Amino acid sequence: MQGFLIHFQKKAINKSIYNYNLTMKFLNYFLIIGVVFSFTLGLFSCSDDDPAPIPVVSTIFSDLDADYAPFEPITGPPTGPPKRIGETNEFTFFSFATGEIVANTDSATSNWDIGFRRSEIIFNSGANGPGNTTALMLEDIFDEVLEAPADGYASDTDNENVISSSPQNTGAPANYWWFNSGSGSSTVVAPIAGRVIVVKTSQNRYAKMEILSYYKGAPAAPDNMADEDRHYTFRYVYQPNDTRKFE
Amino acid sequence: MPIFAAMFSRFSAFSIVFLVLSTLGQVLAQAEFAEDSLRTRELDEVIITATRNERTMGALPMPVSLISNVKIKTMGSLRLNDVLTEQTGLVVVPQVNGQGNGIQLQGLNPEYTLILIDGEPVVGRNTGTLELSRLAVGNIKQIEIVKGPSSSLYGSEALAGVINIITERPSGSKYNFKSRYGSNNTLDLGGDVSYTHKNLGVYVFGNRYSTDGYDLSPENPGNTVSPFDNYTFSSKVTYKLGERTDLSIAGRFFHEDQRFNFEVLQGSSRIQTSGTGNTQDWNVNPVLTHRFNSRLKVIGRFYTTKYKNNTDLNFEDKSAYYNDELSQSFLRPEVNGEYYINDKNILTVGGGYISESVQTTRYDDGAERFQYTSYGFFQHEWMPFDKWSVILGGRYDRSNIYGSQFSPKLSSHFDLNDKIVLKASVGKGFKAPDFRQVYLNFTNPAAGGYSVLGSAVAGARLKELQANGELITSLDPSQIGDLEAEESFAINVGANVEIFPGLKGDINVFHNQIDNLIETQIVATTIFNQNIYSYRNILRAYTQGLETNLNYPILKDVNLSVGYQLLFAKDRDVKQAVENGEVFYRDPNSLVTRRLSSGEYFGLYNRSRHSGNIKLFYSNRQKGWEASARVIYRGKFGIGDISGNIQGETIPPSDRNSNGILDNYDDFVAGYALLNLSVAKSITSGFRFQLGIDNVFDYTEPVFIPNLPGRIMYAGVSYSFSKKGNQ
């Protein structure tokens, strides 16, 4: 309990380093919420002496639509990059606890953990949400991540998301989730094999996930002309109990 | 011509096959075993490239090979790529944009092999690759290939090796006219004249080559290779100024016009595009040779060359699709001397100065950019015993772009007995950063506005963009420093063995350690989410393997040869990461991710682990018959991210399991074998008739191997006349 509190404070301070605009008032607000929240959580879990653990299951969520819209056909010489007129520019939110998509109207709540829009992935905290969902990325095999790391979780900031939306490039930091496996100017978004995202939700529960495909139906050899992109298929395990273990 | 074209039916293909086979069959029927005369003939072969001096091939301590004009004629080749693609250890590969022909030597990319004509570099490397089809073979006396770094004599670019084209010299009075017509409406016309009178010698060569190109995927608009025609003129004038002084002036002029007509893929629509491409190069090379005495020879030369390329492509509404101009000039005075100290020691010393410039629409302000290099080299050939020789050499280059570079090389040969010769060499090679990597300032409006900045341009440009608040993320501009030269360190160890009388073999084991490889890297991202790339020395790699050739005169006039190369080419950082267990692959069907083991990392793209050839050459001078049957094999290889497309089709990379490297589970381009046949008959009146088929089984791979046309059938007639007694 104490460890958690210290960790939470550290997070808040870390965050202020990234964002000088945070006022002390805002910081305090966060601290108070954190303290109150963690106490209730602590009371809740301490009061139940003999909890019947809820089973942990590995689930594949297929074809989460992250603002897909078809390209506008071009007639005549091009005047710029191809456009997609039907796109909404909105995120699709997901909750690990329910295993379901959360309505976009709930964006200002902590009902969602993670949001997807094109290749951009956000978490519900920091610069991108009112919640307290933080995350980190490991280079490992999904099934071999048996325990969530104790710390290292971060929130998106105004400058940088926890998971970068750009393609990986030589020498880039390791928080990239995809690289361009297409040739030349044709971009094929390939989720990098062996990247596991570990999420600590607003409810202080852990989930791990691996993105498997960015194309509808998770085709073995995606074609960026024929296949519909912006469709996430991912595997995840949500630990509903108060433990970092994924077993 | 249409009559000829009609002749080239499928039926005639079989008749040529039949003709070649029956010729070879006849020969086999009159079986007669080879005599020793064949062996002595080969020992006479002289190579210049390995030491810059004329040395017999057998005495050289490094891996060298020679292709004579006689072989080239029998093969029926027209352009340099036709010849090189049939040699062991050489693979003709497309350029980075997927088109054209470059040479891969010991698994190293085309930009790392120096290509020389009579010892002088050929310039004009678009995207780093020298287009081999620019060089006609009609005026070639022999092609010399030295494998392993040769920067100790030739400086930059001689990192993997050197290919030196030795052209004909005036000899006697003779002339020769040649014509060949074949598939794809390809017409080759040419001739050469040699004239000598007293102290004067003149050699002139001319060639016109025209083709309709070819279309490997007719369902897509445009051609795989668009129609083009080109002219080559070359000449060499020699004059004996005195008893001890020779002057030679060589020159070359080349001009090519290509006509494009294709469709460009933009989003989901195709747009009609057409235009022209022109390439031109010329060179002049006066060489003065003076023998001060029987021991000292000094050669002075002043080489000038210029290359120009113009591409002008427009959409159907006349708006520009792609316009590009590049001109490169290269000027080099050089002096070198060869001094026979005594029977056991020969010293070669030389020095020179290179002024090189490039002007292109892709650089900052279109201004001409210069690179200056001064250099000096030495080479000591030491022969302590008849059986043992050592060559130590080194070269120092100093440039205004990459600083200085010292390239030593040590090689030695030892005659173990009269059947086995051992050879070994170690050396350093380098390649200077090219103009593009230093000065490029290119923004592509068509592909969404990404930019590529040369190393000399990037720092200032990033600072400027940063100050304007146009960047989201950026490397510290001060981190983008000057580029260093790419370097290699290589070991070659081998042997020449006479296994039993007539059967000769050679083997060479090589290892090239390559550092400081220059690669593009994202250095910043703009607020419009566009990437800015620059060049940095970030990659490390190695190539290693072995090459072996066997040669046996199975009959008096029939020679059988077998060549094979085993190659491992890997990125050293990837290899390390795989060994550390940091590289994964995800099966695209089961979507299960696993850790890649060391044995599963295949290596660099576009390298075949196995390649080789089997060749049968027949030649009977008395009867005037020549024939050949050659099988060329290239094993499976992977395809990386190629920035280009072939007839509107993108070239899909091999990676199938989302790790961005080539492993055993990826999609490979399957290995293939080509069969080439030729037969020729000379008659006493001076006429020679030739028929041939390249790629008999019509193997094509439109997207991955666009530089390989399908079956090519041809017929040729030549006439030569030589005035005896005046030589």
PDB file of N, CA, C and O in Angstrom, chain B residues 321-354:
ATOM      1  N   TYR B 321       6.051  14.950 -63.823  1.00  0.00           N
ATOM      2  CA  TYR B 321       6.031  13.850 -62.859  1.00  0.00           C
ATOM      3  C   TYR B 321       7.397  13.742 -62.209  1.00  0.00           C
ATOM      4  O   TYR B 321       7.533  13.724 -60.990  1.00  0.00           O
ATOM      5  N   TYR B 322       8.413  13.702 -63.017  1.00  0.00           N
ATOM      6  CA  TYR B 322       9.756  13.533 -62.494  1.00  0.00           C
ATOM      7  C   TYR B 322      10.741  14.146 -63.471  1.00  0.00           C
ATOM      8  O   TYR B 322      10.800  13.760 -64.634  1.00  0.00           O
ATOM      9  N   ASN B 323      11.494  15.124 -63.017  1.00  0.00           N
ATOM     10  CA  ASN B 323      12.530  15.712 -63.847  1.00  0.00           C
ATOM     11  C   ASN B 323      13.816  15.695 -63.062  1.00  0.00           C
ATOM     12  O   ASN B 323      13.854  16.109 -61.911  1.00  0.00           O
ATOM     13  N   ASP B 324      14.831  15.199 -63.663  1.00  0.00           N
ATOM     14  CA  ASP B 324      16.066  15.030 -62.939  1.00  0.00           C
ATOM     15  C   ASP B 324      17.221  15.223 -63.898  1.00  0.00           C
ATOM     16  O   ASP B 324      17.204  14.712 -65.005  1.00  0.00           O
ATOM     17  N   GLU B 325      18.187  16.002 -63.433  1.00  0.00           N
ATOM     18  CA  GLU B 325      19.375  16.191 -64.250  1.00  0.00           C
ATOM     19  C   GLU B 325      20.571  15.945 -63.386  1.00  0.00           C
ATOM     20  O   GLU B 325      20.626  16.373 -62.232  1.00  0.00           O
ATOM     21  N   LEU B 326      21.522  15.250 -63.917  1.00  0.00           N
ATOM     22  CA  LEU B 326      22.738  15.001 -63.160  1.00  0.00           C
ATOM     23  C   LEU B 326      23.906  15.074 -64.122  1.00  0.00           C
ATOM     24  O   LEU B 326      23.878  14.486 -65.198  1.00  0.00           O
ATOM     25  N   SER B 327      24.916  15.827 -63.745  1.00  0.00           N
ATOM     26  CA  SER B 327      26.136  15.752 -64.542  1.00  0.00           C
ATOM     27  C   SER B 327      27.308  15.614 -63.587  1.00  0.00           C
ATOM     28  O   SER B 327      27.334  16.199 -62.510  1.00  0.00           O
ATOM     29  N   GLN B 328      28.216  14.765 -63.980  1.00  0.00           N
ATOM     30  CA  GLN B 328      29.353  14.462 -63.115  1.00  0.00           C
ATOM     31  C   GLN B 328      30.607  14.570 -63.949  1.00  0.00           C
ATOM     32  O   GLN B 328      30.655  14.114 -65.091  1.00  0.00           O
ATOM     33  N   SER B 329      31.628  15.190 -63.392  1.00  0.00           N
ATOM     34  CA  SER B 329      32.890  15.201 -64.120  1.00  0.00           C
ATOM     35  C   SER B 329      34.015  14.739 -63.210  1.00  0.00           C
ATOM     36  O   SER B 329      33.934  14.862 -61.979  1.00  0.00           O
ATOM     37  N   PHE B 330      35.019  14.194 -63.801  1.00  0.00           N
ATOM     38  CA  PHE B 330      36.108  13.553 -63.066  1.00  0.00           C
ATOM     39  C   PHE B 330      37.372  13.815 -63.864  1.00  0.00           C
ATOM     40  O   PHE B 330      37.422  13.575 -65.069  1.00  0.00           O
ATOM     41  N   LEU B 331      38.376  14.316 -63.165  1.00  0.00           N
ATOM     42  CA  LEU B 331      39.606  14.709 -63.831  1.00  0.00           C
ATOM     43  C   LEU B 331      40.759  14.208 -62.983  1.00  0.00           C
ATOM     44  O   LEU B 331      40.741  14.394 -61.757  1.00  0.00           O
ATOM     45  N   ARG B 332      41.702  13.535 -63.607  1.00  0.00           N
ATOM     46  CA  ARG B 332      42.746  12.945 -62.775  1.00  0.00           C
ATOM     47  C   ARG B 332      44.108  12.881 -63.459  1.00  0.00           C
ATOM     48  O   ARG B 332      44.326  12.069 -64.340  1.00  0.00           O
ATOM     49  N   PRO B 333      45.036  13.718 -63.086  1.00  0.00           N
ATOM     50  CA  PRO B 333      46.419  13.521 -63.508  1.00  0.00           C
ATOM     51  C   PRO B 333      47.107  12.532 -62.564  1.00  0.00           C
ATOM     52  O   PRO B 333      46.843  12.545 -61.353  1.00  0.00           O
ATOM     53  N   GLU B 334      47.926  11.672 -63.110  1.00  0.00           N
ATOM     54  CA  GLU B 334      48.605  10.687 -62.277  1.00  0.00           C
ATOM     55  C   GLU B 334      49.967  10.339 -62.883  1.00  0.00           C
ATOM     56  O   GLU B 334      50.116  10.284 -64.099  1.00  0.00           O
ATOM     57  N   VAL B 335      50.925  10.117 -62.014  1.00  0.00           N
ATOM     58  CA  VAL B 335      52.242   9.657 -62.461  1.00  0.00           C
ATOM     59  C   VAL B 335      52.598   8.437 -61.654  1.00  0.00           C
ATOM     60  O   VAL B 335      52.407   8.405 -60.431  1.00  0.00           O
ATOM     61  N   ASN B 336      53.065   7.391 -62.321  1.00  0.00           N
ATOM     62  CA  ASN B 336      53.600   6.296 -61.532  1.00  0.00           C
ATOM     63  C   ASN B 336      54.808   5.667 -62.217  1.00  0.00           C
ATOM     64  O   ASN B 336      54.976   5.754 -63.433  1.00  0.00           O
ATOM     65  N   GLY B 337      55.670   5.108 -61.404  1.00  0.00           N
ATOM     66  CA  GLY B 337      56.904   4.539 -61.908  1.00  0.00           C
ATOM     67  C   GLY B 337      57.076   3.113 -61.444  1.00  0.00           C
ATOM     68  O   GLY B 337      56.622   2.726 -60.366  1.00  0.00           O
ATOM     69  N   GLU B 338      57.714   2.322 -62.294  1.00  0.00           N
ATOM     70  CA  GLU B 338      57.979   0.937 -61.954  1.00  0.00           C
ATOM     71  C   GLU B 338      59.488   0.761 -62.011  1.00  0.00           C
ATOM     72  O   GLU B 338      60.115   1.063 -63.034  1.00  0.00           O
ATOM     73  N   TYR B 339      60.074   0.319 -60.921  1.00  0.00           N
ATOM     74  CA  TYR B 339      61.530   0.247 -60.858  1.00  0.00           C
ATOM     75  C   TYR B 339      61.976  -1.166 -60.504  1.00  0.00           C
ATOM     76  O   TYR B 339      61.640  -1.690 -59.436  1.00  0.00           O
ATOM     77  N   TYR B 340      62.726  -1.775 -61.422  1.00  0.00           N
ATOM     78  CA  TYR B 340      63.302  -3.094 -61.158  1.00  0.00           C
ATOM     79  C   TYR B 340      64.573  -2.899 -60.372  1.00  0.00           C
ATOM     80  O   TYR B 340      65.612  -2.544 -60.927  1.00  0.00           O
ATOM     81  N   ILE B 341      64.486  -3.112 -59.053  1.00  0.00           N
ATOM     82  CA  ILE B 341      65.690  -2.936 -58.235  1.00  0.00           C
ATOM     83  C   ILE B 341      66.681  -4.055 -58.585  1.00  0.00           C
ATOM     84  O   ILE B 341      67.839  -3.812 -58.853  1.00  0.00           O
ATOM     85  N   ASN B 342      66.175  -5.266 -58.568  1.00  0.00           N
ATOM     86  CA  ASN B 342      66.947  -6.415 -59.024  1.00  0.00           C
ATOM     87  C   ASN B 342      65.970  -7.541 -59.309  1.00  0.00           C
ATOM     88  O   ASN B 342      64.753  -7.339 -59.292  1.00  0.00           O
ATOM     89  N   ASP B 343      66.479  -8.730 -59.540  1.00  0.00           N
ATOM     90  CA  ASP B 343      65.611  -9.851 -59.892  1.00  0.00           C
ATOM     91  C   ASP B 343      64.622 -10.191 -58.794  1.00  0.00           C
ATOM     92  O   ASP B 343      63.596 -10.833 -59.048  1.00  0.00           O
ATOM     93  N   LYS B 344      64.930  -9.803 -57.598  1.00  0.00           N
ATOM     94  CA  LYS B 344      64.080 -10.188 -56.471  1.00  0.00           C
ATOM     95  C   LYS B 344      63.176  -9.056 -55.972  1.00  0.00           C
ATOM     96  O   LYS B 344      62.334  -9.272 -55.113  1.00  0.00           O
ATOM     97  N   ASN B 345      63.398  -7.861 -56.462  1.00  0.00           N
ATOM     98  CA  ASN B 345      62.637  -6.723 -55.941  1.00  0.00           C
ATOM     99  C   ASN B 345      62.162  -5.790 -57.054  1.00  0.00           C
ATOM    100  O   ASN B 345      62.961  -5.340 -57.875  1.00  0.00           O
ATOM    101  N   ILE B 346      60.866  -5.532 -57.043  1.00  0.00           N
ATOM    102  CA  ILE B 346      60.316  -4.540 -57.978  1.00  0.00           C
ATOM    103  C   ILE B 346      59.505  -3.537 -57.155  1.00  0.00           C
ATOM    104  O   ILE B 346      58.692  -3.930 -56.316  1.00  0.00           O
ATOM    105  N   LEU B 347      59.753  -2.273 -57.416  1.00  0.00           N
ATOM    106  CA  LEU B 347      59.048  -1.243 -56.658  1.00  0.00           C
ATOM    107  C   LEU B 347      58.185  -0.423 -57.614  1.00  0.00           C
ATOM    108  O   LEU B 347      58.636  -0.022 -58.681  1.00  0.00           O
ATOM    109  N   THR B 348      56.941  -0.191 -57.207  1.00  0.00           N
ATOM    110  CA  THR B 348      56.048   0.681 -57.965  1.00  0.00           C
ATOM    111  C   THR B 348      55.617   1.820 -57.047  1.00  0.00           C
ATOM    112  O   THR B 348      55.202   1.575 -55.922  1.00  0.00           O
ATOM    113  N   VAL B 349      55.771   3.037 -57.525  1.00  0.00           N
ATOM    114  CA  VAL B 349      55.391   4.198 -56.715  1.00  0.00           C
ATOM    115  C   VAL B 349      54.586   5.133 -57.595  1.00  0.00           C
ATOM    116  O   VAL B 349      54.884   5.261 -58.790  1.00  0.00           O
ATOM    117  N   GLY B 350      53.589   5.763 -57.026  1.00  0.00           N
ATOM    118  CA  GLY B 350      52.811   6.681 -57.840  1.00  0.00           C
ATOM    119  C   GLY B 350      52.059   7.689 -57.000  1.00  0.00           C
ATOM    120  O   GLY B 350      51.985   7.580 -55.770  1.00  0.00           O
ATOM    121  N   GLY B 351      51.498   8.668 -57.692  1.00  0.00           N
ATOM    122  CA  GLY B 351      50.712   9.667 -56.986  1.00  0.00           C
ATOM    123  C   GLY B 351      49.830  10.398 -57.974  1.00  0.00           C
ATOM    124  O   GLY B 351      50.093  10.377 -59.186  1.00  0.00           O
ATOM    125  N   GLY B 352      48.821  11.033 -57.463  1.00  0.00           N
ATOM    126  CA  GLY B 352      47.936  11.750 -58.357  1.00  0.00           C
ATOM    127  C   GLY B 352      46.976  12.652 -57.615  1.00  0.00           C
ATOM    128  O   GLY B 352      47.027  12.777 -56.379  1.00  0.00           O
ATOM    129  N   TYR B 353      46.116  13.258 -58.393  1.00  0.00           N
ATOM    130  CA  TYR B 353      45.175  14.241 -57.859  1.00  0.00           C
ATOM    131  C   TYR B 353      43.855  14.069 -58.599  1.00  0.00           C
ATOM    132  O   TYR B 353      43.841  13.920 -59.823  1.00  0.00           O
ATOM    133  N   ILE B 354      42.758  14.058 -57.834  1.00  0.00           N
ATOM    134  CA  ILE B 354      41.449  13.890 -58.463  1.00  0.00           C
ATOM    135  C   ILE B 354      40.581  15.114 -58.175  1.00  0.00           C
ATOM    136  O   ILE B 354      40.472  15.540 -57.020  1.00  0.00           O
TER     137      ILE B 354
END
